[in-house]
């Protein structure tokens, strides 16, 4: 089993039970206790858990997300495919605002070879676009939120409100069918609302797993977006409801071919 897969299994078990034991994980993952200990040490180093005697406990409070450094390697290939499918909707010459998070960073990387004007709202997105020879890079200003790299605050909100974008690439912490698009952080939710208000079209990227999650800060209803890019694990009933409401739904089945 690959390291990234083991890490995801460990973190999923932590979310379910709040505590994991080395010996139990070794059996569950069909690997050695030594390998599990190395995995736990790595995850502890990036802040995803706290080591205790014989195992580990979670560090995130209820309603908090995992650190960026952990999410960046979680389903990395899927994030890249979703980002590519979203960017395929964008024409050269567009003005695009790109949301934060690991999927937003993947979308920024996909835009790096396009002829667009782009405003990324994370330091990771800025890094992905800063050396591009084709992108006209616009920065918002604002406050960087810790290791997450999200750009938030009233300066960023005012800058976004003073501009009009052809497309917003929106990411989310959760996409609960009843609560809608939500975020863990109030400042992040305010930025997301600002980019929705300033864009003629909103493309939401949401992995299928996001539809079983809910966080505190409401951003918008799922029906408020124009395009949803997701994967085959998304609930079919939710996708049918969104199509009926006029949302264009693209389901990424493999590395090359999104299907609607």
Short mmCIF file of C-alpha atoms in Angstrom, two decimals:
data_model
loop_
_atom_site.label_atom_id
_atom_site.label_comp_id
_atom_site.label_asym_id
_atom_site.label_seq_id
_atom_site.Cartn_x
_atom_site.Cartn_y
_atom_site.Cartn_z
CA UNK A 1 0.00 0.00 0.00
CA UNK A 2 1.37 3.41 -0.96
CA UNK A 3 2.29 5.89 1.75
CA UNK A 4 -0.36 8.42 0.67
CA UNK A 5 -3.05 5.74 0.83
CA UNK A 6 -1.93 4.65 4.31
CA UNK A 7 -1.96 8.25 5.51
CA UNK A 8 -5.49 8.73 4.20
CA UNK A 9 -6.65 5.53 5.92
CA UNK A 10 -5.05 6.62 9.20
CA UNK A 11 -6.64 10.08 9.03
CA UNK A 12 -10.03 8.61 8.14
CA UNK A 13 -9.82 6.31 11.16
CA UNK A 14 -8.86 9.27 13.36
CA UNK A 15 -11.89 11.21 12.13
CA UNK A 16 -14.13 8.25 12.96
CA UNK A 17 -12.79 7.33 16.37
CA UNK A 18 -10.52 10.15 17.56
CA UNK A 19 -7.71 7.73 18.45
CA UNK A 20 -5.65 5.06 16.66
CA UNK A 21 -3.40 2.25 17.92
CA UNK A 22 -0.24 1.10 16.14
CA UNK A 23 -0.99 -2.61 16.36
CA UNK A 24 -4.56 -2.21 15.13
CA UNK A 25 -3.47 -0.01 12.24
CA UNK A 26 -0.79 -2.49 11.23
CA UNK A 27 -3.45 -5.20 10.88
CA UNK A 28 -5.91 -2.88 9.14
CA UNK A 29 -3.31 -1.66 6.64
CA UNK A 30 -1.56 -5.04 6.21
CA UNK A 31 1.81 -3.56 7.02
CA UNK A 32 4.36 -3.63 9.83
CA UNK A 33 4.13 -1.79 13.13
CA UNK A 34 7.41 -0.05 12.25
CA UNK A 35 5.89 1.35 9.05
CA UNK A 36 2.84 2.57 10.96
CA UNK A 37 5.06 4.30 13.52
CA UNK A 38 6.91 6.09 10.71
CA UNK A 39 3.59 7.15 9.20
CA UNK A 40 2.37 8.49 12.53
CA UNK A 41 5.62 10.40 13.09
CA UNK A 42 5.30 12.00 9.65
CA UNK A 43 1.67 12.99 10.23
CA UNK A 44 2.55 14.36 13.67
CA UNK A 45 5.33 16.48 12.14
CA UNK A 46 2.86 18.23 9.82
CA UNK A 47 0.30 18.75 12.58
CA UNK A 48 -2.29 16.20 11.50
CA UNK A 49 -2.23 14.26 14.77
CA UNK A 50 -0.51 13.99 18.16
CA UNK A 51 1.50 10.94 19.14
CA UNK A 52 0.59 9.19 22.37
CA UNK A 53 1.81 5.95 23.90
CA UNK A 54 0.96 3.11 21.52
CA UNK A 55 -0.70 5.28 18.89
CA UNK A 56 -2.02 8.77 18.18
CA UNK A 57 -4.96 11.11 18.75
CA UNK A 58 -6.42 13.76 16.46
CA UNK A 59 -5.46 17.40 16.84
CA UNK A 60 -8.30 19.07 14.92
CA UNK A 61 -11.35 20.22 16.83
CA UNK A 62 -14.78 19.29 15.52
CA UNK A 63 -15.46 21.42 12.44
CA UNK A 64 -11.81 22.10 11.65
CA UNK A 65 -10.03 20.92 8.54
CA UNK A 66 -6.77 19.08 8.08
CA UNK A 67 -3.57 21.10 7.50
CA UNK A 68 -2.79 22.17 3.92
CA UNK A 69 0.39 20.06 3.89
CA UNK A 70 -1.67 16.92 4.58
CA UNK A 71 -4.47 17.73 2.13
CA UNK A 72 -1.95 18.54 -0.61
CA UNK A 73 -0.99 14.87 -0.94
CA UNK A 74 -4.47 13.48 -0.27
CA UNK A 75 -5.93 12.33 -3.63
CA UNK A 76 -3.38 14.50 -5.42
CA UNK A 77 -4.06 12.89 -8.78
CA UNK A 78 -7.81 13.43 -8.46
CA UNK A 79 -7.33 17.10 -7.55
CA UNK A 80 -5.20 17.60 -10.66
CA UNK A 81 -7.85 15.95 -12.88
CA UNK A 82 -10.63 18.04 -11.37
CA UNK A 83 -8.56 21.22 -11.80
CA UNK A 84 -7.82 20.38 -15.44
CA UNK A 85 -11.52 19.76 -16.13
CA UNK A 86 -12.46 23.11 -14.54
CA UNK A 87 -9.81 25.07 -16.43
CA UNK A 88 -10.98 23.49 -19.70
CA UNK A 89 -14.09 25.69 -19.40
CA UNK A 90 -11.98 28.86 -19.50
CA UNK A 91 -11.20 30.62 -22.78
CA UNK A 92 -8.00 32.52 -23.49
CA UNK A 93 -8.40 36.19 -22.70
CA UNK A 94 -10.64 35.68 -19.68
CA UNK A 95 -10.17 37.34 -16.31
CA UNK A 96 -10.20 34.58 -13.69
CA UNK A 97 -10.18 34.66 -9.89
CA UNK A 98 -8.87 31.45 -8.33
CA UNK A 99 -9.90 30.38 -4.84
CA UNK A 100 -7.52 29.00 -2.21
CA UNK A 101 -6.91 25.49 -0.88
CA UNK A 102 -5.16 22.51 -2.41
CA UNK A 103 -7.59 22.27 -5.31
CA UNK A 104 -7.29 26.00 -5.94
CA UNK A 105 -3.52 25.63 -6.10
CA UNK A 106 -3.96 22.79 -8.61
CA UNK A 107 -6.24 25.00 -10.72
CA UNK A 108 -3.69 27.82 -10.64
CA UNK A 109 -1.03 25.40 -11.87
CA UNK A 110 -3.31 24.39 -14.76
CA UNK A 111 -3.80 28.06 -15.69
CA UNK A 112 -0.06 28.76 -15.80
CA UNK A 113 0.18 27.94 -19.52
CA UNK A 114 -2.98 29.80 -20.54
CA UNK A 115 -3.33 33.36 -21.85
CA UNK A 116 -5.51 34.78 -19.10
CA UNK A 117 -5.57 37.46 -16.44
CA UNK A 118 -5.61 35.69 -13.08
CA UNK A 119 -5.97 36.67 -9.44
CA UNK A 120 -5.02 33.75 -7.15
CA UNK A 121 -6.17 34.01 -3.54
CA UNK A 122 -3.47 31.91 -1.90
CA UNK A 123 0.30 32.08 -1.68
CA UNK A 124 0.43 28.63 -3.31
CA UNK A 125 -1.59 29.93 -6.24
CA UNK A 126 0.66 32.97 -6.55
CA UNK A 127 3.71 30.71 -6.60
CA UNK A 128 2.16 28.57 -9.34
CA UNK A 129 1.53 31.60 -11.57
CA UNK A 130 4.39 33.96 -10.71
CA UNK A 131 6.80 32.61 -13.35
CA UNK A 132 4.21 32.16 -16.11
CA UNK A 133 5.06 33.83 -19.41
CA UNK A 134 1.42 33.93 -20.53
CA UNK A 135 -0.59 34.87 -17.44
CA UNK A 136 -1.18 38.49 -16.46
CA UNK A 137 -0.96 38.15 -12.69
CA UNK A 138 -3.07 40.43 -10.47
CA UNK A 139 -2.68 40.41 -6.67
CA UNK A 140 -5.37 41.30 -4.17
CA UNK A 141 -3.42 42.31 -1.09
CA UNK A 142 -4.76 41.21 2.27
CA UNK A 143 -3.67 39.01 5.15
CA UNK A 144 -2.15 35.56 4.73
CA UNK A 145 -3.76 33.04 7.07
CA UNK A 146 -0.89 31.03 8.53
CA UNK A 147 0.42 27.85 6.98
CA UNK A 148 -2.85 27.50 5.06
CA UNK A 149 -1.68 30.29 2.74
CA UNK A 150 -5.19 31.68 2.24
CA UNK A 151 -5.44 35.40 1.50
CA UNK A 152 -8.24 36.92 3.59
CA UNK A 153 -9.36 40.15 5.19
CA UNK A 154 -11.01 43.47 4.29
CA UNK A 155 -8.22 44.61 1.93
CA UNK A 156 -8.65 41.50 -0.20
CA UNK A 157 -12.44 41.77 -0.05
CA UNK A 158 -12.38 45.42 -1.19
CA UNK A 159 -10.00 44.62 -4.04
CA UNK A 160 -12.18 41.79 -5.27
CA UNK A 161 -15.32 43.95 -5.02
CA UNK A 162 -13.68 46.62 -7.21
CA UNK A 163 -13.11 44.16 -10.08
CA UNK A 164 -15.24 42.07 -12.42
CA UNK A 165 -14.12 38.60 -13.47
CA UNK A 166 -15.35 36.42 -16.29
CA UNK A 167 -14.95 33.28 -14.18
CA UNK A 168 -14.43 32.38 -10.54
CA UNK A 169 -12.93 29.00 -9.73
CA UNK A 170 -14.45 28.24 -6.34
CA UNK A 171 -13.27 25.53 -3.95
CA UNK A 172 -14.91 24.37 -0.75
CA UNK A 173 -14.35 22.65 2.56
CA UNK A 174 -17.74 20.98 2.35
CA UNK A 175 -20.71 20.78 0.00
CA UNK A 176 -23.53 19.37 2.11
CA UNK A 177 -26.68 18.85 0.00
CA UNK A 178 -28.84 20.81 2.48
CA UNK A 179 -26.38 23.36 3.92
CA UNK A 180 -24.70 24.09 0.58
CA UNK A 181 -21.12 25.23 0.08
CA UNK A 182 -19.46 25.88 3.44
CA UNK A 183 -16.03 26.81 4.81
CA UNK A 184 -14.26 26.14 8.10
CA UNK A 185 -13.01 29.73 8.45
CA UNK A 186 -15.19 32.85 8.55
CA UNK A 187 -12.59 34.95 6.72
CA UNK A 188 -12.32 32.33 3.99
CA UNK A 189 -16.10 32.25 3.62
CA UNK A 190 -16.19 36.04 3.21
CA UNK A 191 -13.58 35.87 0.42
CA UNK A 192 -15.54 33.12 -1.34
CA UNK A 193 -18.72 35.22 -1.18
CA UNK A 194 -16.81 38.20 -2.59
CA UNK A 195 -15.49 36.28 -5.59
CA UNK A 196 -18.97 34.87 -6.32
CA UNK A 197 -20.39 38.40 -6.33
CA UNK A 198 -17.65 39.67 -8.67
CA UNK A 199 -17.77 36.88 -11.27
CA UNK A 200 -20.04 36.41 -14.26
CA UNK A 201 -19.66 32.63 -13.95
CA UNK A 202 -18.80 30.41 -10.98
CA UNK A 203 -17.17 27.01 -11.41
CA UNK A 204 -17.22 24.96 -8.20
CA UNK A 205 -14.69 22.16 -7.82
CA UNK A 206 -15.80 19.64 -5.19
CA UNK A 207 -14.56 16.09 -4.72
CA UNK A 208 -17.33 13.58 -4.15
CA UNK A 209 -16.23 13.20 -0.52
CA UNK A 210 -17.12 16.87 0.14
CA UNK A 211 -20.84 16.10 -0.21
CA UNK A 212 -20.80 14.16 3.08
CA UNK A 213 -19.21 17.04 5.01
CA UNK A 214 -20.53 20.21 6.60
CA UNK A 215 -18.65 23.13 8.16
CA UNK A 216 -19.78 26.23 10.02
CA UNK A 217 -19.58 29.17 7.61
CA UNK A 218 -22.14 29.17 4.79
CA UNK A 219 -20.88 30.43 1.43
CA UNK A 220 -23.76 29.78 -0.97
CA UNK A 221 -26.33 27.21 -2.02
CA UNK A 222 -25.12 24.51 -4.38
CA UNK A 223 -27.69 25.73 -6.91
CA UNK A 224 -26.04 29.17 -6.97
CA UNK A 225 -23.01 27.96 -8.97
CA UNK A 226 -23.02 27.73 -12.75
CA UNK A 227 -20.79 24.68 -13.18
CA UNK A 228 -19.93 21.86 -10.78
CA UNK A 229 -16.83 19.77 -11.45
CA UNK A 230 -16.74 16.61 -9.34
CA UNK A 231 -15.87 12.91 -9.50
CA UNK A 232 -17.83 9.69 -9.77
CA UNK A 233 -18.13 9.27 -6.00
CA UNK A 234 -20.51 12.25 -5.76
CA UNK A 235 -24.10 11.28 -4.81
CA UNK A 236 -26.10 10.76 -8.05
CA UNK A 237 -29.31 12.15 -6.50
CA UNK A 238 -27.56 15.43 -5.63
CA UNK A 239 -26.10 15.72 -9.13
CA UNK A 240 -29.53 15.08 -10.69
CA UNK A 241 -31.04 17.78 -8.46
CA UNK A 242 -28.40 20.28 -9.53
CA UNK A 243 -28.84 19.47 -13.22
CA UNK A 244 -32.59 20.03 -12.82
CA UNK A 245 -31.82 23.41 -11.25
CA UNK A 246 -29.77 24.43 -14.29
CA UNK A 247 -26.27 23.74 -12.97
CA UNK A 248 -23.93 22.20 -15.54
CA UNK A 249 -22.35 19.12 -13.95
CA UNK A 250 -19.07 17.61 -15.16
CA UNK A 251 -18.11 14.26 -13.63
CA UNK A 252 -14.43 13.41 -14.01
CA UNK A 253 -14.20 9.68 -14.68
CA UNK A 254 -10.54 9.37 -15.59
CA UNK A 255 -7.46 11.44 -16.35
CA UNK A 256 -8.67 12.72 -19.68
CA UNK A 257 -12.42 12.64 -20.10
CA UNK A 258 -14.97 14.52 -17.95
CA UNK A 259 -18.51 13.46 -18.66
CA UNK A 260 -21.68 15.44 -18.09
#
